[in-house]
Amino acid sequence: RLGRVLRQLGQRREAERETVAAREAFARTGDVYLDAGTGLDLATLLAERGEILGARHLLDQSIRRIRTLHLDHLLSPAMRLTLQLATARLDQTEASMALSALQELTNPDPETPSVLVRWWRVRGDLTRALGVEGPQPGTYGYAAWRVERARAALANGDHEAARSEASASNTLASKMGLGELEVYSALILGLLNDTPSRTWNDLVRKATSSLWTEVYLAALETDARRSSEAGHAEEAGRKWTTLRARAAELGYRPAVEEAEGWLSLP
């Protein structure tokens, strides 16, 4: 539980350390039930820092154990993570399986809505992305859902909606001490508002130090967008090229395609 809280607070190194320690302890005691839960938690942390293959292997192990032990309450976060990994690889087959399973579950994981918004956004179905219903307000999942809605609205060209969603997420994240989500939403607000260069550069440096791939790559993307929109074509080209290279290294296909799309513009 401490590892889960630390993850939401953005303290990922500490979260991983606590989760690994818990997993090792449960393995020594033979507690297969709690071992399955910590395996899923560790797979989530690996996926979010770009260790796609390691996360996939651990997720497969966890799902087999979850199904064998009939741990139905863990199926929803397992399918949510399956969709996260499918999004990173733009794997339509795996995504379809996860989406079908999520529709059948009666007790959805509170982080699922944000992942659904992200999936439909990277697929270019912005109507579906913005139509995803949110989780309980005032929670981590709610703040994550609203920042993903902000990115979807931005992709849809609706800057006012993007600003509103990002502001709501930023306010809640600040109130709850959710450091990564606060930075994530601040990137969108900084892009849309007339943010001074020094403030913007400090924000980008902070975001690019994040161990969460979504925040790290969002920092590179919004920085490149800012240069593009300011008419600095050569500088923007360098930044889009950097995003493409880093996203390719991490195996995150949506950002690779985003960068290639901008680089192909005349």
Tab-separated table of C-alpha atoms in Angstrom:
chain	number	residue	atom	x	y	z
A	1	ARG	CA	0.000	0.000	0.000
A	2	LEU	CA	2.858	2.377	0.773
A	3	GLY	CA	4.317	1.668	-2.665
A	4	ARG	CA	0.979	2.530	-4.281
A	5	VAL	CA	0.733	5.819	-2.406
A	6	LEU	CA	4.326	6.736	-3.260
A	7	ARG	CA	3.639	6.073	-6.945
A	8	GLN	CA	0.691	8.462	-6.925
A	9	LEU	CA	2.789	11.091	-5.176
A	10	GLY	CA	5.355	10.768	-7.953
A	11	GLN	CA	8.051	9.251	-5.738
A	12	ARG	CA	8.740	6.403	-8.116
A	13	ARG	CA	12.125	5.197	-6.917
A	14	GLU	CA	10.776	4.846	-3.394
A	15	ALA	CA	7.579	3.249	-4.706
A	16	GLU	CA	9.517	0.635	-6.628
A	17	ARG	CA	11.775	-0.075	-3.662
A	18	GLU	CA	8.808	-0.631	-1.339
A	19	THR	CA	6.963	-2.751	-3.908
A	20	VAL	CA	9.976	-4.976	-4.573
A	21	ALA	CA	10.530	-5.404	-0.822
A	22	ALA	CA	6.872	-6.349	-0.318
A	23	ARG	CA	6.970	-8.773	-3.235
A	24	GLU	CA	10.069	-10.494	-1.865
A	25	ALA	CA	8.536	-10.715	1.607
A	26	PHE	CA	5.300	-12.258	0.330
A	27	ALA	CA	7.278	-14.717	-1.807
A	28	ARG	CA	9.246	-15.884	1.250
A	29	THR	CA	6.076	-16.465	3.232
A	30	GLY	CA	4.345	-18.216	0.367
A	31	ASP	CA	1.478	-15.714	0.301
A	32	VAL	CA	0.493	-16.162	-3.336
A	33	TYR	CA	-2.487	-13.826	-3.036
A	34	LEU	CA	-0.498	-10.784	-2.017
A	35	ASP	CA	2.344	-11.814	-4.326
A	36	ALA	CA	-0.072	-11.504	-7.260
A	37	GLY	CA	-1.056	-7.979	-6.229
A	38	THR	CA	2.504	-6.765	-5.785
A	39	GLY	CA	3.460	-8.313	-9.115
A	40	LEU	CA	0.800	-6.202	-10.779
A	41	ASP	CA	1.960	-3.084	-8.922
A	42	LEU	CA	5.564	-3.645	-9.999
A	43	ALA	CA	4.504	-4.282	-13.603
A	44	THR	CA	2.690	-0.930	-13.560
A	45	LEU	CA	5.800	0.886	-12.347
A	46	LEU	CA	7.957	-0.820	-14.983
A	47	ALA	CA	5.490	0.028	-17.745
A	48	GLU	CA	5.294	3.663	-16.743
A	49	ARG	CA	9.062	4.109	-16.799
A	50	GLY	CA	9.355	2.543	-20.236
A	51	GLU	CA	10.428	-1.005	-19.362
A	52	ILE	CA	7.834	-2.434	-21.745
A	53	LEU	CA	9.217	-5.982	-22.120
A	54	GLY	CA	9.812	-6.447	-18.404
A	55	ALA	CA	6.363	-5.100	-17.603
A	56	ARG	CA	4.726	-7.380	-20.188
A	57	HIS	CA	6.451	-10.478	-18.788
A	58	LEU	CA	5.503	-9.641	-15.203
A	59	LEU	CA	1.948	-8.732	-16.209
A	60	ASP	CA	1.491	-12.085	-17.956
A	61	GLN	CA	2.662	-13.882	-14.803
A	62	SER	CA	0.342	-11.818	-12.642
A	63	ILE	CA	-2.690	-12.383	-14.879
A	64	ARG	CA	-2.155	-16.157	-14.833
A	65	ARG	CA	-2.007	-16.094	-11.040
A	66	ILE	CA	-4.998	-13.749	-10.770
A	67	ARG	CA	-7.118	-16.059	-12.898
A	68	THR	CA	-5.909	-19.223	-11.147
A	69	LEU	CA	-6.685	-17.809	-7.710
A	70	HIS	CA	-9.929	-16.145	-8.866
A	71	LEU	CA	-8.745	-12.722	-7.665
A	72	ASP	CA	-11.462	-10.950	-9.599
A	73	HIS	CA	-10.826	-7.599	-7.925
A	74	LEU	CA	-7.398	-7.491	-9.633
A	75	LEU	CA	-8.713	-8.138	-13.128
A	76	SER	CA	-9.660	-4.508	-13.733
A	77	PRO	CA	-6.209	-3.017	-12.961
A	78	ALA	CA	-4.635	-5.891	-14.919
A	79	MET	CA	-6.719	-5.074	-18.003
A	80	ARG	CA	-6.064	-1.372	-17.531
A	81	LEU	CA	-2.327	-2.087	-17.572
A	82	THR	CA	-2.786	-4.312	-20.616
A	83	LEU	CA	-4.377	-1.342	-22.393
A	84	GLN	CA	-1.531	0.933	-21.261
A	85	LEU	CA	1.024	-1.402	-22.824
A	86	ALA	CA	-1.077	-1.742	-25.978
A	87	THR	CA	-1.197	2.059	-26.210
A	88	ALA	CA	2.583	2.320	-25.949
A	89	ARG	CA	2.981	-0.145	-28.823
A	90	LEU	CA	-0.161	0.870	-30.748
A	91	ASP	CA	-1.165	-2.794	-30.610
A	92	GLN	CA	-4.770	-2.866	-31.822
A	93	THR	CA	-5.211	-6.611	-31.196
A	94	GLU	CA	-4.157	-6.455	-27.567
A	95	ALA	CA	-6.089	-3.242	-27.031
A	96	SER	CA	-9.274	-4.808	-28.390
A	97	MET	CA	-8.920	-7.694	-25.959
A	98	ALA	CA	-8.382	-5.328	-23.026
A	99	LEU	CA	-11.267	-3.058	-24.059
A	100	SER	CA	-13.619	-6.025	-24.349
A	101	ALA	CA	-12.600	-7.312	-20.918
A	102	LEU	CA	-12.971	-3.870	-19.313
A	103	GLN	CA	-16.505	-3.520	-20.665
A	104	GLU	CA	-17.513	-6.731	-18.902
A	105	LEU	CA	-16.117	-5.751	-15.489
A	106	THR	CA	-18.578	-4.277	-13.010
A	107	ASN	CA	-16.033	-2.646	-10.694
A	108	PRO	CA	-13.683	-0.606	-12.926
A	109	ASP	CA	-10.283	0.473	-11.699
A	110	PRO	CA	-10.343	4.245	-10.976
A	111	GLU	CA	-7.363	4.858	-13.275
A	112	THR	CA	-9.029	3.149	-16.235
A	113	PRO	CA	-10.816	6.291	-17.570
A	114	SER	CA	-7.537	8.178	-18.030
A	115	VAL	CA	-6.020	5.237	-19.907
A	116	LEU	CA	-9.125	4.962	-22.104
A	117	VAL	CA	-8.904	8.667	-22.998
A	118	ARG	CA	-5.230	8.229	-23.897
A	119	TRP	CA	-5.912	5.183	-26.066
A	120	TRP	CA	-8.641	6.870	-28.100
A	121	ARG	CA	-6.570	10.066	-28.388
A	122	VAL	CA	-3.533	8.308	-29.852
A	123	ARG	CA	-5.864	6.405	-32.191
A	124	GLY	CA	-7.208	9.756	-33.407
A	125	ASP	CA	-10.776	9.140	-32.214
A	126	LEU	CA	-11.117	12.353	-30.245
A	127	THR	CA	-14.902	12.126	-29.925
A	128	ARG	CA	-14.580	8.825	-28.089
A	129	ALA	CA	-11.649	10.124	-26.059
A	130	LEU	CA	-13.626	13.115	-24.802
A	131	GLY	CA	-16.705	10.963	-24.238
A	132	VAL	CA	-15.070	8.699	-21.634
A	133	GLU	CA	-16.822	9.115	-18.281
A	134	GLY	CA	-14.625	10.014	-15.339
A	135	PRO	CA	-14.076	8.279	-12.003
A	136	GLN	CA	-15.002	9.587	-8.558
A	137	PRO	CA	-14.055	13.282	-8.208
A	138	GLY	CA	-11.326	14.327	-5.826
A	139	THR	CA	-9.116	11.302	-6.469
A	140	TYR	CA	-5.839	10.523	-8.214
A	141	GLY	CA	-7.756	8.823	-11.011
A	142	TYR	CA	-9.923	11.912	-11.456
A	143	ALA	CA	-6.919	14.241	-11.744
A	144	ALA	CA	-5.295	11.839	-14.231
A	145	TRP	CA	-8.518	11.660	-16.265
A	146	ARG	CA	-8.796	15.430	-16.517
A	147	VAL	CA	-5.216	15.952	-17.671
A	148	GLU	CA	-5.721	13.289	-20.339
A	149	ARG	CA	-8.902	15.097	-21.386
A	150	ALA	CA	-6.824	18.267	-21.643
A	151	ARG	CA	-4.453	16.561	-24.080
A	152	ALA	CA	-7.383	15.220	-26.090
A	153	ALA	CA	-8.971	18.680	-26.252
A	154	LEU	CA	-5.624	20.141	-27.320
A	155	ALA	CA	-5.380	17.558	-30.112
A	156	ASN	CA	-8.928	18.514	-31.080
A	157	GLY	CA	-7.926	22.168	-31.415
A	158	ASP	CA	-10.145	23.273	-28.527
A	159	HIS	CA	-7.718	25.355	-26.504
A	160	GLU	CA	-10.292	26.701	-24.081
A	161	ALA	CA	-11.447	23.206	-23.112
A	162	ALA	CA	-7.831	22.065	-22.855
A	163	ARG	CA	-7.015	24.981	-20.572
A	164	SER	CA	-10.071	24.304	-18.391
A	165	GLU	CA	-9.305	20.596	-18.006
A	166	ALA	CA	-5.611	21.163	-17.340
A	167	SER	CA	-6.384	23.850	-14.773
A	168	ALA	CA	-8.818	21.573	-12.915
A	169	SER	CA	-6.288	18.746	-12.880
A	170	ASN	CA	-3.493	21.065	-11.775
A	171	THR	CA	-5.539	22.492	-8.901
A	172	LEU	CA	-6.507	19.053	-7.600
A	173	ALA	CA	-3.007	17.641	-8.053
A	174	SER	CA	-1.522	20.575	-6.135
A	175	LYS	CA	-4.062	20.159	-3.342
A	176	MET	CA	-3.406	16.407	-3.029
A	177	GLY	CA	0.362	16.608	-3.428
A	178	LEU	CA	0.363	14.622	-6.680
A	179	GLY	CA	3.649	15.999	-7.958
A	180	GLU	CA	3.828	14.325	-11.359
A	181	LEU	CA	0.247	15.137	-12.314
A	182	GLU	CA	0.800	18.713	-11.217
A	183	VAL	CA	3.798	19.002	-13.553
A	184	TYR	CA	1.966	17.138	-16.335
A	185	SER	CA	-0.987	19.533	-16.279
A	186	ALA	CA	1.329	22.531	-15.885
A	187	LEU	CA	2.963	21.625	-19.210
A	188	ILE	CA	-0.351	22.003	-21.014
A	189	LEU	CA	-1.178	25.218	-19.197
A	190	GLY	CA	2.287	26.557	-19.928
A	191	LEU	CA	1.920	25.752	-23.608
A	192	LEU	CA	-1.478	27.450	-23.868
A	193	ASN	CA	-0.660	30.502	-21.772
A	194	ASP	CA	1.890	33.198	-22.443
A	195	THR	CA	4.479	31.666	-20.118
A	196	PRO	CA	7.837	33.458	-19.822
A	197	SER	CA	10.715	31.509	-21.368
A	198	ARG	CA	12.621	31.129	-18.112
A	199	THR	CA	9.571	29.747	-16.290
A	200	TRP	CA	8.825	27.433	-19.202
A	201	ASN	CA	12.380	26.126	-19.390
A	202	ASP	CA	12.396	25.409	-15.661
A	203	LEU	CA	9.131	23.489	-16.034
A	204	VAL	CA	10.472	21.434	-18.943
A	205	ARG	CA	13.643	20.590	-17.001
A	206	LYS	CA	11.542	19.422	-14.077
A	207	ALA	CA	9.273	17.343	-16.305
A	208	THR	CA	12.135	15.696	-18.181
A	209	SER	CA	13.558	14.470	-14.884
A	210	SER	CA	10.380	12.431	-14.305
A	211	LEU	CA	10.589	8.632	-14.371
A	212	TRP	CA	7.067	8.475	-15.809
A	213	THR	CA	7.329	8.143	-19.592
A	214	GLU	CA	4.073	10.036	-20.192
A	215	VAL	CA	5.351	13.138	-18.398
A	216	TYR	CA	8.856	12.935	-19.844
A	217	LEU	CA	7.673	12.613	-23.442
A	218	ALA	CA	4.913	15.193	-22.917
A	219	ALA	CA	7.621	17.661	-21.893
A	220	LEU	CA	9.544	17.055	-25.118
A	221	GLU	CA	6.348	17.259	-27.173
A	222	THR	CA	5.008	20.471	-25.656
A	223	ASP	CA	8.436	22.088	-25.882
A	224	ALA	CA	8.601	21.235	-29.581
A	225	ARG	CA	5.026	22.477	-30.091
A	226	ARG	CA	5.884	25.773	-28.417
A	227	SER	CA	8.820	26.315	-30.768
A	228	SER	CA	6.720	25.291	-33.790
A	229	GLU	CA	3.892	27.659	-32.902
A	230	ALA	CA	6.369	30.489	-32.301
A	231	GLY	CA	7.635	30.060	-35.870
A	232	HIS	CA	11.106	28.816	-34.890
A	233	ALA	CA	11.208	26.109	-37.543
A	234	GLU	CA	14.849	25.023	-37.202
A	235	GLU	CA	14.697	24.850	-33.417
A	236	ALA	CA	11.374	23.012	-33.550
A	237	GLY	CA	12.804	20.504	-36.018
A	238	ARG	CA	15.636	19.670	-33.634
A	239	LYS	CA	13.171	19.185	-30.794
A	240	TRP	CA	10.824	16.973	-32.822
A	241	THR	CA	13.811	14.893	-33.879
A	242	THR	CA	14.816	14.501	-30.231
A	243	LEU	CA	11.297	13.425	-29.311
A	244	ARG	CA	11.234	10.877	-32.117
A	245	ALA	CA	14.579	9.414	-31.063
A	246	ARG	CA	13.778	9.201	-27.361
A	247	ALA	CA	10.303	7.767	-27.970
A	248	ALA	CA	11.788	5.137	-30.298
A	249	GLU	CA	14.337	4.160	-27.636
A	250	LEU	CA	11.504	3.704	-25.132
A	251	GLY	CA	9.312	1.829	-27.601
A	252	TYR	CA	6.543	4.428	-27.315
A	253	ARG	CA	5.029	4.470	-30.789
A	254	PRO	CA	2.437	7.279	-30.352
A	255	ALA	CA	5.141	9.868	-29.679
A	256	VAL	CA	7.224	8.564	-32.588
A	257	GLU	CA	4.270	9.032	-34.933
A	258	GLU	CA	3.459	12.452	-33.461
A	259	ALA	CA	6.999	13.659	-34.069
A	260	GLU	CA	7.133	12.193	-37.573
A	261	GLY	CA	3.860	13.943	-38.413
A	262	TRP	CA	5.253	17.341	-37.414
A	263	LEU	CA	8.587	16.699	-39.151
A	264	SER	CA	6.744	15.900	-42.399
A	265	LEU	CA	5.042	19.306	-42.451
A	266	PRO	CA	6.416	21.750	-45.052
